[in-house]
PDB file of C-alpha atoms and ligand atoms in Angstrom:
ATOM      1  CA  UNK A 340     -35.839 -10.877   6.172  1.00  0.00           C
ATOM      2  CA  UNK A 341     -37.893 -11.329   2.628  1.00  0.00           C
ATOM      3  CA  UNK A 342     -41.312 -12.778   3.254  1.00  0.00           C
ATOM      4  CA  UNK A 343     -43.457 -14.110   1.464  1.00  0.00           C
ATOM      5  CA  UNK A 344     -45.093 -10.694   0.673  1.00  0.00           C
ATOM      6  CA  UNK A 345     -42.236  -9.289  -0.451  1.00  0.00           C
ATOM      7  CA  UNK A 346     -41.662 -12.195  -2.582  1.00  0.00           C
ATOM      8  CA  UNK A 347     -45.648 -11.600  -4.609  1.00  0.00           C
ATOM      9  CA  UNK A 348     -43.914  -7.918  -5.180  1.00  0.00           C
ATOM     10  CA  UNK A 349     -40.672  -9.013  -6.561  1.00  0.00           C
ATOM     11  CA  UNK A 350     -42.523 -11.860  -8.660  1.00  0.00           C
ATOM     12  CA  UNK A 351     -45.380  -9.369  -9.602  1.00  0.00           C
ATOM     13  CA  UNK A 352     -42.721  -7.106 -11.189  1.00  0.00           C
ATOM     14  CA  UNK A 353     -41.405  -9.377 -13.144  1.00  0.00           C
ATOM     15  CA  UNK A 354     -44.325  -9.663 -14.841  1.00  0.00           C
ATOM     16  CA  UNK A 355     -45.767  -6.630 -15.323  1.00  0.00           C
ATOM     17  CA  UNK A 356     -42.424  -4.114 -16.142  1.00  0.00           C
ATOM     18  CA  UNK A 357     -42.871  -2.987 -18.547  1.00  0.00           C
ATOM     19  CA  UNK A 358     -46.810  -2.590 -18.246  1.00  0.00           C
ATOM     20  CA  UNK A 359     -45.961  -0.973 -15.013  1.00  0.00           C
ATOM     21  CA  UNK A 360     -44.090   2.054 -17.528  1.00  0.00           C
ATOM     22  CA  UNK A 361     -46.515   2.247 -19.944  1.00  0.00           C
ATOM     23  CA  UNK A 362     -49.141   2.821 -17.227  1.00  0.00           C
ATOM     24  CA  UNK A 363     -47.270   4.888 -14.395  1.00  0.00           C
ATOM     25  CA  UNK A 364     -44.074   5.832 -15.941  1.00  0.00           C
ATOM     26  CA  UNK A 365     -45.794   9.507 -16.741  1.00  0.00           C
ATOM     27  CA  UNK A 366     -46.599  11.563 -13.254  1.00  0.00           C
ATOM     28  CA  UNK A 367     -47.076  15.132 -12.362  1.00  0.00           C
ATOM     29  CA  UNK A 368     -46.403  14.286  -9.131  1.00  0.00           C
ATOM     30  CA  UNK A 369     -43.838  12.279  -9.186  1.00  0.00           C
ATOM     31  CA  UNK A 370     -41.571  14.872 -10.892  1.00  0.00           C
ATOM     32  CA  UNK A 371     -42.605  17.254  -8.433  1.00  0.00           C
ATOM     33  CA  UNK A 372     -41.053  15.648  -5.549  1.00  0.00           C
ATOM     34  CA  UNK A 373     -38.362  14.249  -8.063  1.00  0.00           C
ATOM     35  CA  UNK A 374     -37.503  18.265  -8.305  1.00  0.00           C
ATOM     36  CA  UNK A 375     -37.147  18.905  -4.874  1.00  0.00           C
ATOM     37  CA  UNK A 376     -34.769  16.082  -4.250  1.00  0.00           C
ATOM     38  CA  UNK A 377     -32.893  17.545  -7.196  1.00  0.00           C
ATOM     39  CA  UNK A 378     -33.426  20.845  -5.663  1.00  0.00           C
ATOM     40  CA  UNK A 379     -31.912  19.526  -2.201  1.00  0.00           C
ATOM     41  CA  UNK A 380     -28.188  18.417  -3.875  1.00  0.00           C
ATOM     42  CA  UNK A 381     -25.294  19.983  -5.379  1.00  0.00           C
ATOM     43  CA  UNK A 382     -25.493  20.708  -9.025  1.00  0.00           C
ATOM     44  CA  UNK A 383     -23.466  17.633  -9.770  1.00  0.00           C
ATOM     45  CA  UNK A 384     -21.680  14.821  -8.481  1.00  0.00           C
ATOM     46  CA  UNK A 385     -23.979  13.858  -5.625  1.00  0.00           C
ATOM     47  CA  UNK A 386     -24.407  10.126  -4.682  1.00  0.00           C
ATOM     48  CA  UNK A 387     -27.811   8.837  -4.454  1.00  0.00           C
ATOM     49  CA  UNK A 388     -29.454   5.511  -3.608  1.00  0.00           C
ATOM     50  CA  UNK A 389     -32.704   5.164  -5.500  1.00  0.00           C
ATOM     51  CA  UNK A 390     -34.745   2.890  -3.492  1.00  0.00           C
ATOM     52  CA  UNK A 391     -37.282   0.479  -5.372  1.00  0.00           C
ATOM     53  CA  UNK A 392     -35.405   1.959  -8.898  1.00  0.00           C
ATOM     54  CA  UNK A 393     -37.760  -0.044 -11.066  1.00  0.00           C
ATOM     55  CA  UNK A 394     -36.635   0.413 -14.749  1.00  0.00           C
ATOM     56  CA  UNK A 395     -34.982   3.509 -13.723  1.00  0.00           C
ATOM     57  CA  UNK A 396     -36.979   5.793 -15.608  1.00  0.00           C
ATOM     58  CA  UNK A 397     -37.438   8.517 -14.822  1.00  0.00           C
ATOM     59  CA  UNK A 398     -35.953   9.027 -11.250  1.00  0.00           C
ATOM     60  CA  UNK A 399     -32.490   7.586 -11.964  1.00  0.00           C
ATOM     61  CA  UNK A 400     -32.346   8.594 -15.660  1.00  0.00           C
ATOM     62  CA  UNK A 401     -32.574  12.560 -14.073  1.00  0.00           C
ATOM     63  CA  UNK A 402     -30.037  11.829 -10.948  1.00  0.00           C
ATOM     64  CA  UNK A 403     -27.405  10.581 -13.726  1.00  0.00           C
ATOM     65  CA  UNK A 404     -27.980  12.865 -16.608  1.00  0.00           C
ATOM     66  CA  UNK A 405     -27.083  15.471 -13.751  1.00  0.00           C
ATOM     67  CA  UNK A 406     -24.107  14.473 -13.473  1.00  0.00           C
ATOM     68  CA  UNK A 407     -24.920  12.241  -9.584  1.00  0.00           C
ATOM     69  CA  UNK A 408     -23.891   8.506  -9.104  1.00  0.00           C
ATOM     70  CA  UNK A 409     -26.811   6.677  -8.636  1.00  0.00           C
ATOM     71  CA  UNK A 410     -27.085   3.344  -6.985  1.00  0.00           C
ATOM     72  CA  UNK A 411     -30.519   1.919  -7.697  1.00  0.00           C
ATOM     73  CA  UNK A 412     -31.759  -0.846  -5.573  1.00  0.00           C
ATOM     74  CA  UNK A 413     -34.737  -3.224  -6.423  1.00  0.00           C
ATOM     75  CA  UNK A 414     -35.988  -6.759  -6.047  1.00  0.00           C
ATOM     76  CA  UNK A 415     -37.210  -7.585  -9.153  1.00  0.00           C
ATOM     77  CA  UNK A 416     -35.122  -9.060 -11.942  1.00  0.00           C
ATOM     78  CA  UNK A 417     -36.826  -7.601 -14.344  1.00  0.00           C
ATOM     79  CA  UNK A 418     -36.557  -4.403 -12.989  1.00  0.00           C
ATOM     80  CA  UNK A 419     -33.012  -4.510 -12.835  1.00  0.00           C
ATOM     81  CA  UNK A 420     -32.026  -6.077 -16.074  1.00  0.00           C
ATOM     82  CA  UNK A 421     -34.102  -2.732 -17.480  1.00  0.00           C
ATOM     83  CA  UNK A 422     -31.881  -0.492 -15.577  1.00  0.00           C
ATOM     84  CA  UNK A 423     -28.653  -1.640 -16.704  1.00  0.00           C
ATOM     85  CA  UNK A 424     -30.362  -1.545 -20.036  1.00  0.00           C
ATOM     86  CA  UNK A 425     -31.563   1.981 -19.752  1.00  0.00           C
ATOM     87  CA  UNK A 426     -28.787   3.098 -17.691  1.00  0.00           C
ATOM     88  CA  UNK A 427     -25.419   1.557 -18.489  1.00  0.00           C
ATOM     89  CA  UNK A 428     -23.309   4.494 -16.435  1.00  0.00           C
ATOM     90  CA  UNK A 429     -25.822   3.323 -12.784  1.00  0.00           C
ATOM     91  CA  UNK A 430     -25.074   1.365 -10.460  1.00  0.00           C
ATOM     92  CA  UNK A 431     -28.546  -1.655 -10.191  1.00  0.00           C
ATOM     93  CA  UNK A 432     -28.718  -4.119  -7.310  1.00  0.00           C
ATOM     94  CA  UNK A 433     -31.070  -6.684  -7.418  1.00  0.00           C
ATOM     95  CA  UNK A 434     -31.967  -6.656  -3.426  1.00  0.00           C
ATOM     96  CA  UNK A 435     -34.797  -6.546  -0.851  1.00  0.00           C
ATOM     97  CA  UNK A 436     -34.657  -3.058   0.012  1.00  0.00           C
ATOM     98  CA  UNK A 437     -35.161  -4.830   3.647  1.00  0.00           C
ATOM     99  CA  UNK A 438     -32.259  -6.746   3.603  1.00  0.00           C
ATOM    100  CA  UNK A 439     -29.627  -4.501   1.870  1.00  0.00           C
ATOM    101  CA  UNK A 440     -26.792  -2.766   3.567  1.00  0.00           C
ATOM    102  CA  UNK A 441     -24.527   0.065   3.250  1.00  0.00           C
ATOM    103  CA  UNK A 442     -21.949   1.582   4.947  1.00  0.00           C
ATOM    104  CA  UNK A 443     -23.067   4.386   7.254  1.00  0.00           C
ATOM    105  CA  UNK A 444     -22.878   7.807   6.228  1.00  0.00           C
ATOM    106  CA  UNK A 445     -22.726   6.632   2.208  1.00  0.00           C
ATOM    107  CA  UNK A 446     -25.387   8.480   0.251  1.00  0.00           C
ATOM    108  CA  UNK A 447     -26.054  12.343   0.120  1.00  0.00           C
ATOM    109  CA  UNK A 448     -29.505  11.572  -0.302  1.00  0.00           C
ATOM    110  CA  UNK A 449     -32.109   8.346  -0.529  1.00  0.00           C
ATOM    111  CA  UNK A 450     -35.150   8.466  -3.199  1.00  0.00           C
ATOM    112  CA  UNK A 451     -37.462   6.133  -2.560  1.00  0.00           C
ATOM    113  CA  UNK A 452     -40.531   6.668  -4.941  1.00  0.00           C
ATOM    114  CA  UNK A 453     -43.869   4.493  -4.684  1.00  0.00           C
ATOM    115  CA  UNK A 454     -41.726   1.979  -3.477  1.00  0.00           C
ATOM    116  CA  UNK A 455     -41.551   1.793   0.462  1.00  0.00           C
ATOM    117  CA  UNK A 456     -45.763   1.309  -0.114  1.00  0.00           C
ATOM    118  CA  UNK A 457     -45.575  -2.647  -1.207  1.00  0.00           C
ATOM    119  CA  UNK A 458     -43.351  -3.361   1.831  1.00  0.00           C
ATOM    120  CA  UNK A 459     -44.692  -5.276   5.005  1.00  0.00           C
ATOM    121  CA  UNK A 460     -46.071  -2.875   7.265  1.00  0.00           C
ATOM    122  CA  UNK A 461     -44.426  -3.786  10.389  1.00  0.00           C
ATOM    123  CA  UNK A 462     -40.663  -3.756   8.936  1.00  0.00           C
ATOM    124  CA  UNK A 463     -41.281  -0.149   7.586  1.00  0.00           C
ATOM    125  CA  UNK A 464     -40.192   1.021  10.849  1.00  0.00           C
ATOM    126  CA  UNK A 465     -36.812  -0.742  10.525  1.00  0.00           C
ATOM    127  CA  UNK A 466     -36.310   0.434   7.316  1.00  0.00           C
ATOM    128  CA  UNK A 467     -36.706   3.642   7.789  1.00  0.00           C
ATOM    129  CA  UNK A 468     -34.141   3.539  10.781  1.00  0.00           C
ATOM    130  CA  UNK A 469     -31.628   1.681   7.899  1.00  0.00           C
ATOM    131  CA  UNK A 470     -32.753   4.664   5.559  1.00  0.00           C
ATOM    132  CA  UNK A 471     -31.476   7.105   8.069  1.00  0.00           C
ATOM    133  CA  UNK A 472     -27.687   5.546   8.367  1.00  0.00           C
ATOM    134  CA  UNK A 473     -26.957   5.235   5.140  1.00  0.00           C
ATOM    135  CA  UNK A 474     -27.445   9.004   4.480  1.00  0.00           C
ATOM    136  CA  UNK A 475     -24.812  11.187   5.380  1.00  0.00           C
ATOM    137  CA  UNK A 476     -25.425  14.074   8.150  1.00  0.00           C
ATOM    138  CA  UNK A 477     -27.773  16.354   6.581  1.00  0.00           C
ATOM    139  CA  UNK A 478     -28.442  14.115   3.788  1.00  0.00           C
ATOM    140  CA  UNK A 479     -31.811  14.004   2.327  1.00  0.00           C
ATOM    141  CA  UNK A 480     -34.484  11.781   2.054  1.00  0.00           C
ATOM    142  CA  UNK A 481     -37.363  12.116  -0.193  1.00  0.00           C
ATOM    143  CA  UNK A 482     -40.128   9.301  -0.227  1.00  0.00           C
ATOM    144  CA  UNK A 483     -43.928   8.204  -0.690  1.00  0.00           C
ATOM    145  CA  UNK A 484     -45.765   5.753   1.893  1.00  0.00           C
ATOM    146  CA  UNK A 485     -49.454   4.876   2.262  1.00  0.00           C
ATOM    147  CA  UNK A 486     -52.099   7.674   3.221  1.00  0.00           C
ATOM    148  CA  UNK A 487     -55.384   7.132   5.084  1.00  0.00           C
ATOM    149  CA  UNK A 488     -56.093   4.216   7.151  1.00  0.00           C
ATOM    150  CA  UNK A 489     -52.860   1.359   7.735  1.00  0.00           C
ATOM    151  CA  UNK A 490     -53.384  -1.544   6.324  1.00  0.00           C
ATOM    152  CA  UNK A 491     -52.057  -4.263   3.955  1.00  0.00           C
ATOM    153  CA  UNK A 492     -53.775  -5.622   0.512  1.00  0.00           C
ATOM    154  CA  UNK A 493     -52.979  -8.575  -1.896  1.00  0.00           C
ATOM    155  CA  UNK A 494     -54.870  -8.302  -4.917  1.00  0.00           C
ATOM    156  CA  UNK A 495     -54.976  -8.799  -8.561  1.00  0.00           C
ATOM    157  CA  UNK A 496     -53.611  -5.443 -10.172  1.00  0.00           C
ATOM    158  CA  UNK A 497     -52.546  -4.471 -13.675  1.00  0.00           C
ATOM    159  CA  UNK A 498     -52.802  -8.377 -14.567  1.00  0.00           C
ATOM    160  CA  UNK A 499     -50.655  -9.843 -11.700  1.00  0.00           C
ATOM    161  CA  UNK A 500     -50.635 -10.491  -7.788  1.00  0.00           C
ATOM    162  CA  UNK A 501     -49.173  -7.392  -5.575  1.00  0.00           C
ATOM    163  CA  UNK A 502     -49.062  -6.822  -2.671  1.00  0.00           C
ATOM    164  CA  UNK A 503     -49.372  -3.452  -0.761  1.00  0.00           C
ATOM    165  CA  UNK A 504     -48.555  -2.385   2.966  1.00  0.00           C
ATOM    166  CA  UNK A 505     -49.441   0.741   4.717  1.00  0.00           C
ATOM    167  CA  UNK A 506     -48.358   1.930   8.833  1.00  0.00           C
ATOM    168  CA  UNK A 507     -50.512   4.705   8.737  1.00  0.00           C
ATOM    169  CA  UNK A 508     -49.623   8.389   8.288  1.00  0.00           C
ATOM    170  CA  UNK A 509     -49.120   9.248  12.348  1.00  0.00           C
ATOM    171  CA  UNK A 510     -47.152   5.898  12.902  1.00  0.00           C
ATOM    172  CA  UNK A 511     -44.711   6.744   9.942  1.00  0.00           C
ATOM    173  CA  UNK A 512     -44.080  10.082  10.619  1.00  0.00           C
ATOM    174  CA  UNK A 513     -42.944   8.844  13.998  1.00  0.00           C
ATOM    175  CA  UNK A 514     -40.767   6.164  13.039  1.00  0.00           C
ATOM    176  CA  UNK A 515     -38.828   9.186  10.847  1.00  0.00           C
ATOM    177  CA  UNK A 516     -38.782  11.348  13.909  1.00  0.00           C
ATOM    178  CA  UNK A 517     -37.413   8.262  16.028  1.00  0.00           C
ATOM    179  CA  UNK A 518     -34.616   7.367  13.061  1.00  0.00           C
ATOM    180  CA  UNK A 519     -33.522  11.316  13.298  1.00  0.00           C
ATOM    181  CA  UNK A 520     -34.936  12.296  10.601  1.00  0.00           C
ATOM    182  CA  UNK A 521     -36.675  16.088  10.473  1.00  0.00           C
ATOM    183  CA  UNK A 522     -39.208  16.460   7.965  1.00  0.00           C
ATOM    184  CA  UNK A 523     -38.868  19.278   6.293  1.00  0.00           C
ATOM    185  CA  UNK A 524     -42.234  19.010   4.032  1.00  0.00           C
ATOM    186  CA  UNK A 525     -45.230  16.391   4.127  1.00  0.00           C
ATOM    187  CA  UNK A 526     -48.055  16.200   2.550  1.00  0.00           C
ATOM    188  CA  UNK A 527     -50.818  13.803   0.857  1.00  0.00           C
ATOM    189  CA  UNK A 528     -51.253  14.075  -2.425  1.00  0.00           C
ATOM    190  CA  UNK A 529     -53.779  12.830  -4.730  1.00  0.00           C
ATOM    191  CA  UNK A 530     -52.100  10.903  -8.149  1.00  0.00           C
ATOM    192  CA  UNK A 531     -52.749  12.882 -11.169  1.00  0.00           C
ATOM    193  CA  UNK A 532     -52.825   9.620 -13.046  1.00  0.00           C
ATOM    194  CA  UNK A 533     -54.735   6.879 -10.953  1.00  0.00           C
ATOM    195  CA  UNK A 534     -57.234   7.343  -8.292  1.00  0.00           C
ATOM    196  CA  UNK A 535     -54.981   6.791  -5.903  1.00  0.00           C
ATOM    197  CA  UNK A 536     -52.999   9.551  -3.107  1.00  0.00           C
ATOM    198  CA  UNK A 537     -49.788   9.301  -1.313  1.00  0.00           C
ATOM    199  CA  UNK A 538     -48.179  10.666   1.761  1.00  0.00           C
ATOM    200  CA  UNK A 539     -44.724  12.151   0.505  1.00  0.00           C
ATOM    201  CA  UNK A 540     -41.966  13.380   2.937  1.00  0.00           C
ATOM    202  CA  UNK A 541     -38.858  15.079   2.596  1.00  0.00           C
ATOM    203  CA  UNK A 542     -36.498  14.428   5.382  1.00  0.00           C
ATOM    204  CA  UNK A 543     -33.374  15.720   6.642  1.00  0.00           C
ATOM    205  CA  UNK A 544     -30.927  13.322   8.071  1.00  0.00           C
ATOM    206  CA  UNK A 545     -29.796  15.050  11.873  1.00  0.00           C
ATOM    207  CA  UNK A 546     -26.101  15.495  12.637  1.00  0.00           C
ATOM    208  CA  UNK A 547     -26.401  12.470  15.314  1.00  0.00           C
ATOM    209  CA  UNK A 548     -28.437   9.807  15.005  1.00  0.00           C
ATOM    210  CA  UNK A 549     -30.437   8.666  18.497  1.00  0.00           C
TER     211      UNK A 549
HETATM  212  C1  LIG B 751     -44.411   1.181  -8.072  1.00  0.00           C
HETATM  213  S1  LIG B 751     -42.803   0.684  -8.629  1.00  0.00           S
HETATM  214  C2  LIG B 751     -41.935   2.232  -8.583  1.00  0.00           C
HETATM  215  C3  LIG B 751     -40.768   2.286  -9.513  1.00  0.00           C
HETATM  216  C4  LIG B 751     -40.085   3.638  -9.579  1.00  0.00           C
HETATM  217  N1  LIG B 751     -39.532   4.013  -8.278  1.00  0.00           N
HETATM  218  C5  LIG B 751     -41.038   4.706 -10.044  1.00  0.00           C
HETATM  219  O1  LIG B 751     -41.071   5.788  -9.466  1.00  0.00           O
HETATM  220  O2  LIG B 751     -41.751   4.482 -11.018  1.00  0.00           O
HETATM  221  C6  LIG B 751     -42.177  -0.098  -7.152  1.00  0.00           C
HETATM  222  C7  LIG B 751     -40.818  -0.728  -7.351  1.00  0.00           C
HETATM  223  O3  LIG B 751     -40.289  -1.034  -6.072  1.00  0.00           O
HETATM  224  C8  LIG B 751     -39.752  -2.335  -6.099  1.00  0.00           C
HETATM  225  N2  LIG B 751     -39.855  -2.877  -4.738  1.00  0.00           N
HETATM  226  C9  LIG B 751     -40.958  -3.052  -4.001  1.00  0.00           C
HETATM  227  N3  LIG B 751     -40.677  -3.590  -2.800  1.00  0.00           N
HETATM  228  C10 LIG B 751     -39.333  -3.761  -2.790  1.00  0.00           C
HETATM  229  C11 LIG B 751     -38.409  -4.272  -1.826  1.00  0.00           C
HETATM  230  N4  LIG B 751     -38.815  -4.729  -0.627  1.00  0.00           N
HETATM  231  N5  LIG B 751     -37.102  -4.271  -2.146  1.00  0.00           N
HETATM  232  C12 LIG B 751     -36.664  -3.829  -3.342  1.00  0.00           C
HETATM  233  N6  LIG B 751     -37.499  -3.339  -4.303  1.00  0.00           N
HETATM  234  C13 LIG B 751     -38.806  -3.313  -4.021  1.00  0.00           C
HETATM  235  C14 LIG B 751     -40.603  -3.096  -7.099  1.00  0.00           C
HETATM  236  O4  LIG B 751     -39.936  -4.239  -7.607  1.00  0.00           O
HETATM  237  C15 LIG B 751     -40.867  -2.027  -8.145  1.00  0.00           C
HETATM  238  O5  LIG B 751     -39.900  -2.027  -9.157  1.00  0.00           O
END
């Protein structure tokens, strides 16, 4: 279901794109957990679902000029009309990451960068669970949440109203335990270009679900 939260993120992005590139598009660590997704497929040909895709720079931009099929899934128009811009050969849905479905067992691995954090914290749980049936046994899943204390803001940033929702670190790594999915690397990490630090995962989708 798309609240009202999710509809200040949606909205927010709409208006703040392409600000949103100029002033995040560039991050050390963002590549570096980019890189082990990429490290975690085949050379080539893998199919990927790139949660919260934004313009789709530079997460799906890499997936594709690898040679993967990349389905990129966002909620704001804006967003989206940049993808197919940037990224004619992708695959853009304009969707609630909340309220999209796929077939089970359809991606080799999910990519969900910064974007799982402006969700409401109590459907985080749910969507991880979704997260973990559209990957394929043994598919991956690579993704930031919240760190520190949960929580949920609304505030002004970069010019606009956003909205940002955090379960807490202990409460998420359960719900990926709970979904079947192993992590096979966590850790928080401070942003090298805001004052601001992540928890990232990278999960393993089991053979059976629970
Ligand atoms: C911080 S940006 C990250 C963009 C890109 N993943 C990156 O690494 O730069 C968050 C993106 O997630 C999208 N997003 C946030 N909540 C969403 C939701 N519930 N469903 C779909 N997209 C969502 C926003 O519209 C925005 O484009």
């Amino acid at each position: 279901m798309t609240t009202d939260k999710q509809r200040v993120v949606s909205s927010g992005y709409d208006q703040v794109a392409d600000a949103y590139l100029d002033r995040f598009g560039v991050s050390a660590v963002r590549q570096k957990w980019l890189e082990r997704l990429i490290g975690r497929l085949p050379v080539t040909g893998a199919k990927v679902l790139d949660l919260g895709c934004g313009a789709g720079v530079p997460v799906a931009r890499e997936l594709v000029a690898l040679g993967h099929a990349v389905v990129g899934v966002d909620g704001s128009r804006q967003q989206i009309a940049r993808a197919r811009q940037n990224l004619p050969d992708a695959v853009f849905v304009e969707a609630d990451m909340c309220s999209a479905v796929f077939e089970a067992g359809s991606f080799d691995a999910v990519g969900a960068f910064y974007s799982i954090t402006h969700v409401p914290a109590a459907q985080q749980r749910r969507l991880i669970a979704d997260i973990a049936t559209w990957l394929k046994p043994g598919g991956i899943l690579v993704a930031s949440f919240g760190a520190g204390p949960a929580g949920e803001w609304t505030g002004d940033w970069l010019g606009t109203t956003m909205f940002f929702g955090h379960a807490g670190e202990a409460e998420t790594l359960k719900s990926l335990a709970d979904a079947g999915l192993r992590v096979l690397d966590s850790s928080v990490e401070t942003q090298d270009n805001e004052d601001a630090a992540f928890l990232w995962i990278e999960a393993v989708r089991h053979r059976d679900l629970p």
